PDB file of C-alpha atoms and ligand atoms in Angstrom:
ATOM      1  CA  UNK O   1     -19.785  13.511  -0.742  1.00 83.00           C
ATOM      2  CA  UNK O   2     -18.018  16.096  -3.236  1.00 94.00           C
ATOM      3  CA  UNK O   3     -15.675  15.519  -6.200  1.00 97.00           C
ATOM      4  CA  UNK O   4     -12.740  17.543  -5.126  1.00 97.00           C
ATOM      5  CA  UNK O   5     -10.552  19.411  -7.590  1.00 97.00           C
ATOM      6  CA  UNK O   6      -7.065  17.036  -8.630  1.00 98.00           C
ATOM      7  CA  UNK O   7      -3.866  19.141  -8.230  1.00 98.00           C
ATOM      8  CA  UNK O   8      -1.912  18.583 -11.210  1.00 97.00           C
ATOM      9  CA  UNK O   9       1.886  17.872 -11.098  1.00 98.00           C
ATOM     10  CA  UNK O  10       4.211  20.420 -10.981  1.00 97.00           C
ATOM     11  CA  UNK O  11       2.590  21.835  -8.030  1.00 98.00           C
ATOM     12  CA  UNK O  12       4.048  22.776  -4.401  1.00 98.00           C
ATOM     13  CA  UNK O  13       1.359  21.186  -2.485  1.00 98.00           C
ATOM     14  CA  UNK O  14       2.370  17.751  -3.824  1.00 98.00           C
ATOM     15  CA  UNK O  15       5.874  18.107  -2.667  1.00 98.00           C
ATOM     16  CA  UNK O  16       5.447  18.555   1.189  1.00 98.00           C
ATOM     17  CA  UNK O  17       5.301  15.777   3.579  1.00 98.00           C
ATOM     18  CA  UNK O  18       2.246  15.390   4.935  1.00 98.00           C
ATOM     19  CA  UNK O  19       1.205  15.404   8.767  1.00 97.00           C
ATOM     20  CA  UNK O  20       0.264  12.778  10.968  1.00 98.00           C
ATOM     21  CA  UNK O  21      -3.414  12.416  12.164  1.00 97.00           C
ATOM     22  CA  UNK O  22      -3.726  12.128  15.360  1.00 95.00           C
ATOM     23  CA  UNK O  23      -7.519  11.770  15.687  1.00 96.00           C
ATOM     24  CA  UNK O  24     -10.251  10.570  13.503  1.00 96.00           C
ATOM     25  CA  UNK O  25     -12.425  13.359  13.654  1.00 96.00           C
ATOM     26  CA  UNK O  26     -16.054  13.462  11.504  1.00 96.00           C
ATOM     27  CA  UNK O  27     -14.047  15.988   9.308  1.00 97.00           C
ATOM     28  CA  UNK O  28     -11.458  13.628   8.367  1.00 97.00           C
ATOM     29  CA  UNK O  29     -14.487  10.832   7.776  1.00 97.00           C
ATOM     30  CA  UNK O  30     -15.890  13.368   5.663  1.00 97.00           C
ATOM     31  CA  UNK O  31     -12.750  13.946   3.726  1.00 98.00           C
ATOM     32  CA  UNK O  32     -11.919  10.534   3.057  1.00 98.00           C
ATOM     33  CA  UNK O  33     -15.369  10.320   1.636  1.00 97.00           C
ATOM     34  CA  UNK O  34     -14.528  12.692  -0.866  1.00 98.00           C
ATOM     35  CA  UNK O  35     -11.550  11.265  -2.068  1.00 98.00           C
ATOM     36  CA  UNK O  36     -13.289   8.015  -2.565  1.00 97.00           C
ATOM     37  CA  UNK O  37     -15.807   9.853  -4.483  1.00 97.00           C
ATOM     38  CA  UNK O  38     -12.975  11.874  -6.242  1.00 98.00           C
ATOM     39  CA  UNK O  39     -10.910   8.425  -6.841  1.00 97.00           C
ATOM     40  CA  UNK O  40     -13.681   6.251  -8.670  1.00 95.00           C
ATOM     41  CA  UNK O  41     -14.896   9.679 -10.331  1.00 96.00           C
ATOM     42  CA  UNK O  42     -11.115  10.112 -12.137  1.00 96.00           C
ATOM     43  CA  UNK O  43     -11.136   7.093 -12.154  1.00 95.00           C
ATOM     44  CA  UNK O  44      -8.267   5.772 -10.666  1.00 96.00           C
ATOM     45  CA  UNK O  45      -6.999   2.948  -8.557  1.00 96.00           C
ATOM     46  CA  UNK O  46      -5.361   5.178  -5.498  1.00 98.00           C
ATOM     47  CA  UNK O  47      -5.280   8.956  -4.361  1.00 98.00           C
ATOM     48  CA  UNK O  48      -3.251  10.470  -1.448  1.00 98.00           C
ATOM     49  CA  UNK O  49      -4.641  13.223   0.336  1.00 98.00           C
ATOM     50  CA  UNK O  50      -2.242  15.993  -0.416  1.00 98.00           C
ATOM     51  CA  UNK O  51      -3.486  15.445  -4.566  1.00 98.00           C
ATOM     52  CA  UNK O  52      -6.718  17.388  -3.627  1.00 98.00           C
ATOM     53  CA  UNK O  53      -3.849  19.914  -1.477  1.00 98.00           C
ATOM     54  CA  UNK O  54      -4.918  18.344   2.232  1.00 98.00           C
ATOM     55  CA  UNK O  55      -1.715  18.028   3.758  1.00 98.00           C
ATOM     56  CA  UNK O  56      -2.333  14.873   6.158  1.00 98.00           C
ATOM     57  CA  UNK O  57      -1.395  11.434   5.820  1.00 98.00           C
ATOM     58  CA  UNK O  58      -4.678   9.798   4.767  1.00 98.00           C
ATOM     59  CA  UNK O  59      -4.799   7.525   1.228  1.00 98.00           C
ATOM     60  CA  UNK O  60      -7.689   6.157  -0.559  1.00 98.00           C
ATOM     61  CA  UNK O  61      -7.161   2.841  -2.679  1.00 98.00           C
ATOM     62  CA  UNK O  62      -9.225   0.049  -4.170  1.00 96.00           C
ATOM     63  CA  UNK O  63      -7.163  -1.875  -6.778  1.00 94.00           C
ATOM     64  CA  UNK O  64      -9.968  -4.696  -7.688  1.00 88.00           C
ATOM     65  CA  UNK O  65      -9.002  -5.927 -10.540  1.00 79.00           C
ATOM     66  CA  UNK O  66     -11.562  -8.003 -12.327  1.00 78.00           C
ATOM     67  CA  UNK O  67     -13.864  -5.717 -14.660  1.00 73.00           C
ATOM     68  CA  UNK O  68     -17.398  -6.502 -12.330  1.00 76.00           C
ATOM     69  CA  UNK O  69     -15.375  -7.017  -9.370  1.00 80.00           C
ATOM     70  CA  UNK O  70     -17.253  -5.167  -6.098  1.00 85.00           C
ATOM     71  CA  UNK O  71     -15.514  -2.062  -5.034  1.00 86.00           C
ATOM     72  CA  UNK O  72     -13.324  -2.714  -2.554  1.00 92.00           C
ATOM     73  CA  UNK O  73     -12.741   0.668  -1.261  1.00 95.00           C
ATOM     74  CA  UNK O  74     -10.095   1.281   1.741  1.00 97.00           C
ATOM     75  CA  UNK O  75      -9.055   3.745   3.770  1.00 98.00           C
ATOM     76  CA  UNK O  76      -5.402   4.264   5.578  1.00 98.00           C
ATOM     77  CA  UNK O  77      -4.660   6.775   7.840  1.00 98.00           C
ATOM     78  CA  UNK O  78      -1.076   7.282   8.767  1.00 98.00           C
ATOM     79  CA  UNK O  79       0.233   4.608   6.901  1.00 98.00           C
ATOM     80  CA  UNK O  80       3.501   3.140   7.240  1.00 98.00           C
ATOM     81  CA  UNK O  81       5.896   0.425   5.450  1.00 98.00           C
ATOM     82  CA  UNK O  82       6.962  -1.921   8.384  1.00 98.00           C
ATOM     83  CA  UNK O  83       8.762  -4.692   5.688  1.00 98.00           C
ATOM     84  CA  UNK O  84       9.101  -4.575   2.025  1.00 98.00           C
ATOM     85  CA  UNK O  85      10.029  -8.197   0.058  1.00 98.00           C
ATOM     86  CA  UNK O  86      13.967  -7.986  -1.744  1.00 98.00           C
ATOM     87  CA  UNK O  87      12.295  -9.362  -4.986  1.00 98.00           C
ATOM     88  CA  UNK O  88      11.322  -6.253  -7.222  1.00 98.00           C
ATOM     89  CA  UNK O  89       8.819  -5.602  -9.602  1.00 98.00           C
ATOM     90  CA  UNK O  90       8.794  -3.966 -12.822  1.00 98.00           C
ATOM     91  CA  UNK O  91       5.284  -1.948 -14.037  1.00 95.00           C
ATOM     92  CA  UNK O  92       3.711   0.638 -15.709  1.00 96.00           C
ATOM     93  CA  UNK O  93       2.837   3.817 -13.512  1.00 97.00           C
ATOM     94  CA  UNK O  94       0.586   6.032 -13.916  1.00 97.00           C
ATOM     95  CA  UNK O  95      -1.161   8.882 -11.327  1.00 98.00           C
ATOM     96  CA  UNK O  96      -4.037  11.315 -11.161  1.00 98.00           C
ATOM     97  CA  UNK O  97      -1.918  14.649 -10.427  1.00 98.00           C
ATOM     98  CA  UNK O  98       0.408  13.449 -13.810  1.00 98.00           C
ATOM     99  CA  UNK O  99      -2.732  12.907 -16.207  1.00 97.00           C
ATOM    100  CA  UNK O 100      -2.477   9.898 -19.347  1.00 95.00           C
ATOM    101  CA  UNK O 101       1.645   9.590 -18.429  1.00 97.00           C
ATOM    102  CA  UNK O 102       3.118   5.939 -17.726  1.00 97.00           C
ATOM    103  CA  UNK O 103       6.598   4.752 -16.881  1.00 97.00           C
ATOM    104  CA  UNK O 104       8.117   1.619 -16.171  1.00 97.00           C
ATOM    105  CA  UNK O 105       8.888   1.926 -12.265  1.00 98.00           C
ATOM    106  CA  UNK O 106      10.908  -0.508 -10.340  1.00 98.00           C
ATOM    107  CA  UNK O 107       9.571  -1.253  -6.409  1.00 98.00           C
ATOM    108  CA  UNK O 108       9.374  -4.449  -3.978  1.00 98.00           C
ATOM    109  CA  UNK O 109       7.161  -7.103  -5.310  1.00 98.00           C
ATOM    110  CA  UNK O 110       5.478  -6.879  -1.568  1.00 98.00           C
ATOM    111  CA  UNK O 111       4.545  -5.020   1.496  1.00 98.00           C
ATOM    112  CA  UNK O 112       3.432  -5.129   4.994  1.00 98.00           C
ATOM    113  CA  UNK O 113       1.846  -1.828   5.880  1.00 98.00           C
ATOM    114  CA  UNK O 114       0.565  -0.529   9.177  1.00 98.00           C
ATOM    115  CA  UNK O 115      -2.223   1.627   9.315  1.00 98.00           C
ATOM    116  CA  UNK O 116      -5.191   3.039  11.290  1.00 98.00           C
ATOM    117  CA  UNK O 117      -8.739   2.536   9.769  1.00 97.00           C
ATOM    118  CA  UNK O 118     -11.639   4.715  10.133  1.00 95.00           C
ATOM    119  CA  UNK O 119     -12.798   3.780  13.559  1.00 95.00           C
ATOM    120  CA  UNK O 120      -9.178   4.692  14.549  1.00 95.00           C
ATOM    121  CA  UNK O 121      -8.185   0.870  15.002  1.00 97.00           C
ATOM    122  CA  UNK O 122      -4.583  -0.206  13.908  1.00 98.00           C
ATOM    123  CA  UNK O 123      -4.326  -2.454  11.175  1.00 98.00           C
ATOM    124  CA  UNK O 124      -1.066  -4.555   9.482  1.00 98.00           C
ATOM    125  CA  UNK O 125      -1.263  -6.197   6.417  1.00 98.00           C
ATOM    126  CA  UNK O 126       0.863  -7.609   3.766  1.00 98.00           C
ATOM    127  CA  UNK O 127      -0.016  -5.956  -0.142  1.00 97.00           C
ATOM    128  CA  UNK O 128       1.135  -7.950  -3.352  1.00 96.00           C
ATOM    129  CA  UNK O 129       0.470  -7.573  -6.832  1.00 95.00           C
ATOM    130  CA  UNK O 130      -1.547  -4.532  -8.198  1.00 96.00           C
ATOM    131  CA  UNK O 131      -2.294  -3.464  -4.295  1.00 97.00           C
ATOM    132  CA  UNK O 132       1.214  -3.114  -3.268  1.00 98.00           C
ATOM    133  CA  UNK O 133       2.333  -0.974  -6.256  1.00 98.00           C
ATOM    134  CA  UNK O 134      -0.558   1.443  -5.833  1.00 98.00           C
ATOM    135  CA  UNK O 135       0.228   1.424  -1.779  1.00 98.00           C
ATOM    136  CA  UNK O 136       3.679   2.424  -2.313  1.00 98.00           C
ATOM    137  CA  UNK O 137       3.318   4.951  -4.886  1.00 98.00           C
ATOM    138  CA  UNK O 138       0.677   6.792  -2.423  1.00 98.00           C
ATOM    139  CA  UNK O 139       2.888   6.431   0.772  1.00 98.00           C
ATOM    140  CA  UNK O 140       5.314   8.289  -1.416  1.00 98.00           C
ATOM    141  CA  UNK O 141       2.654  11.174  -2.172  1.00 98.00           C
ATOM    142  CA  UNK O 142       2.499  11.711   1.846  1.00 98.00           C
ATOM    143  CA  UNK O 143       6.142  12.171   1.849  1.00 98.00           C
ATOM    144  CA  UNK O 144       5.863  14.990  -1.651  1.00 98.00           C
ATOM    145  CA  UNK O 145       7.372  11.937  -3.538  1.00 98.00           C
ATOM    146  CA  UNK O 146       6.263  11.407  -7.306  1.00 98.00           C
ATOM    147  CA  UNK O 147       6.338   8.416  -9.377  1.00 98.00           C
ATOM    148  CA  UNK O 148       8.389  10.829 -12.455  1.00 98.00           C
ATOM    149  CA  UNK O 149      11.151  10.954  -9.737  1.00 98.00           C
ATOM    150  CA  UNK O 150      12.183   7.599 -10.112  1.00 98.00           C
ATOM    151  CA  UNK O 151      12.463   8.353 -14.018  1.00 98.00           C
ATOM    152  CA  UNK O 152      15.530   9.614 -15.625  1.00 97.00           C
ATOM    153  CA  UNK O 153      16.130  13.865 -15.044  1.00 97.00           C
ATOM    154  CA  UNK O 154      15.355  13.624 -18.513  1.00 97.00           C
ATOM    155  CA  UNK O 155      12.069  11.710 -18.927  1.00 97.00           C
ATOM    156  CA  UNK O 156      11.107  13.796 -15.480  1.00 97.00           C
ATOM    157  CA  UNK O 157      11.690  16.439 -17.292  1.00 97.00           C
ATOM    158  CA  UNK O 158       9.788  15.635 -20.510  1.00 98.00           C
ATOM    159  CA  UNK O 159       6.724  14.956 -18.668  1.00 98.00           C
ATOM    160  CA  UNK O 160       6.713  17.965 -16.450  1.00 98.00           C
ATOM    161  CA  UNK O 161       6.812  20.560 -19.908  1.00 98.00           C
ATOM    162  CA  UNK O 162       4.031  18.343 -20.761  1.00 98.00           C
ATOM    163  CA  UNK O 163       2.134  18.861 -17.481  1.00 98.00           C
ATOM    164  CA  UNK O 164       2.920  22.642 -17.318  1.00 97.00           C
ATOM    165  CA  UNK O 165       1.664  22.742 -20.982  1.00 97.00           C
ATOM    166  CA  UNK O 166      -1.832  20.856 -19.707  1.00 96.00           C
ATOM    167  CA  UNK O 167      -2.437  23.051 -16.649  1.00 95.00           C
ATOM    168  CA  UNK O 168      -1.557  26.225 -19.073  1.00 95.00           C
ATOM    169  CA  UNK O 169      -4.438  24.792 -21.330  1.00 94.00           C
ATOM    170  CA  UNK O 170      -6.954  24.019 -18.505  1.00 91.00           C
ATOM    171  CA  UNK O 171      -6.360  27.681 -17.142  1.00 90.00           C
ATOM    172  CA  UNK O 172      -7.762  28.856 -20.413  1.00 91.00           C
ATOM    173  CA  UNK O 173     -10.677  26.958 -21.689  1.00 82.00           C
TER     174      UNK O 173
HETATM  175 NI1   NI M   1      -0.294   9.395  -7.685  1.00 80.52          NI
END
């Protein structure tokens, strides 16, 4: 398993929408491997596969909440929203490719997702709470949506000058 490298928002990779996997190859065992590893390295709750700039729909999540809760790691390839609740939510988000920003983002309160787990089996199940934020906002990384684009062209803006400023930084230490 390898810590991969986090692209860091503005970047073109995080904008496209991802493929489809059509088989779960070793490789793609391999590479969800890593973004566990990368995920709990970070560490965050959630990363989407194009954040370390593999373009395929695969996300990594485990949102346990409790401080010496087990991990709870699990992987979703090709995952898709089948039903999302009318009753919203209103939370903090953060992510790994925007580093130490949060905004209040508004999303449904729940979700039923379809998926395909490592063995290639299909799985449904409904998310609530912490899990179905962090489930949405990585769907939206397959499709080269960001959290900052459901923020005001302002705010968006604020925080990608402070982003460009970061990677400008990083580049030269
Ligand atoms: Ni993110």
């Amino acid at each position: 398993m390898t810590v991969r490298n986090i692209l860091i928002h503005p970047d073109p990779r995080l904008r496209k929408c991802c493929e489809r996997v059509d088989e779960i190859t070793p490789e793609l065992r391999n590479l969800a491997d890593d973004m566990l590893q990368t995920m709990y390295d970070a560490p965050g709750i959630g990363l989407a596969a194009p954040q370390i700039g593999e373009l395929r729909r695969l996300i990594v999540m485990d949102c346990a909440e409790e401080p010496n809760a087990q991990p709870s790691p699990v992987v979703l390839f090709n995952p898709e929203t089948v039903w999302n609740s009318e009753e919203v939510e209103t939370r903090d988000e953060g992510c790994l490719s925007i580093p130490e920003q949060f905004a209040e983002v508004q999303r449904p309160a729940e979700v039923r997702v379809r998926w395909e787990d490592l063995d290639g089996r299909p799985r449904e199940e409904k998310f609530d709470g912490l899990w179905a934020r962090c489930v949405q906002h990585e769907i939206d990384h397959l499709n080269g949506r960001l959290f900052v684009d459901y923020l005001t062209p302002l705010k968006r803006q604020m925080i990608t000058r402070k982003m460009v400023k970061l990677k400008r930084e990083r580049a030269r230490a």
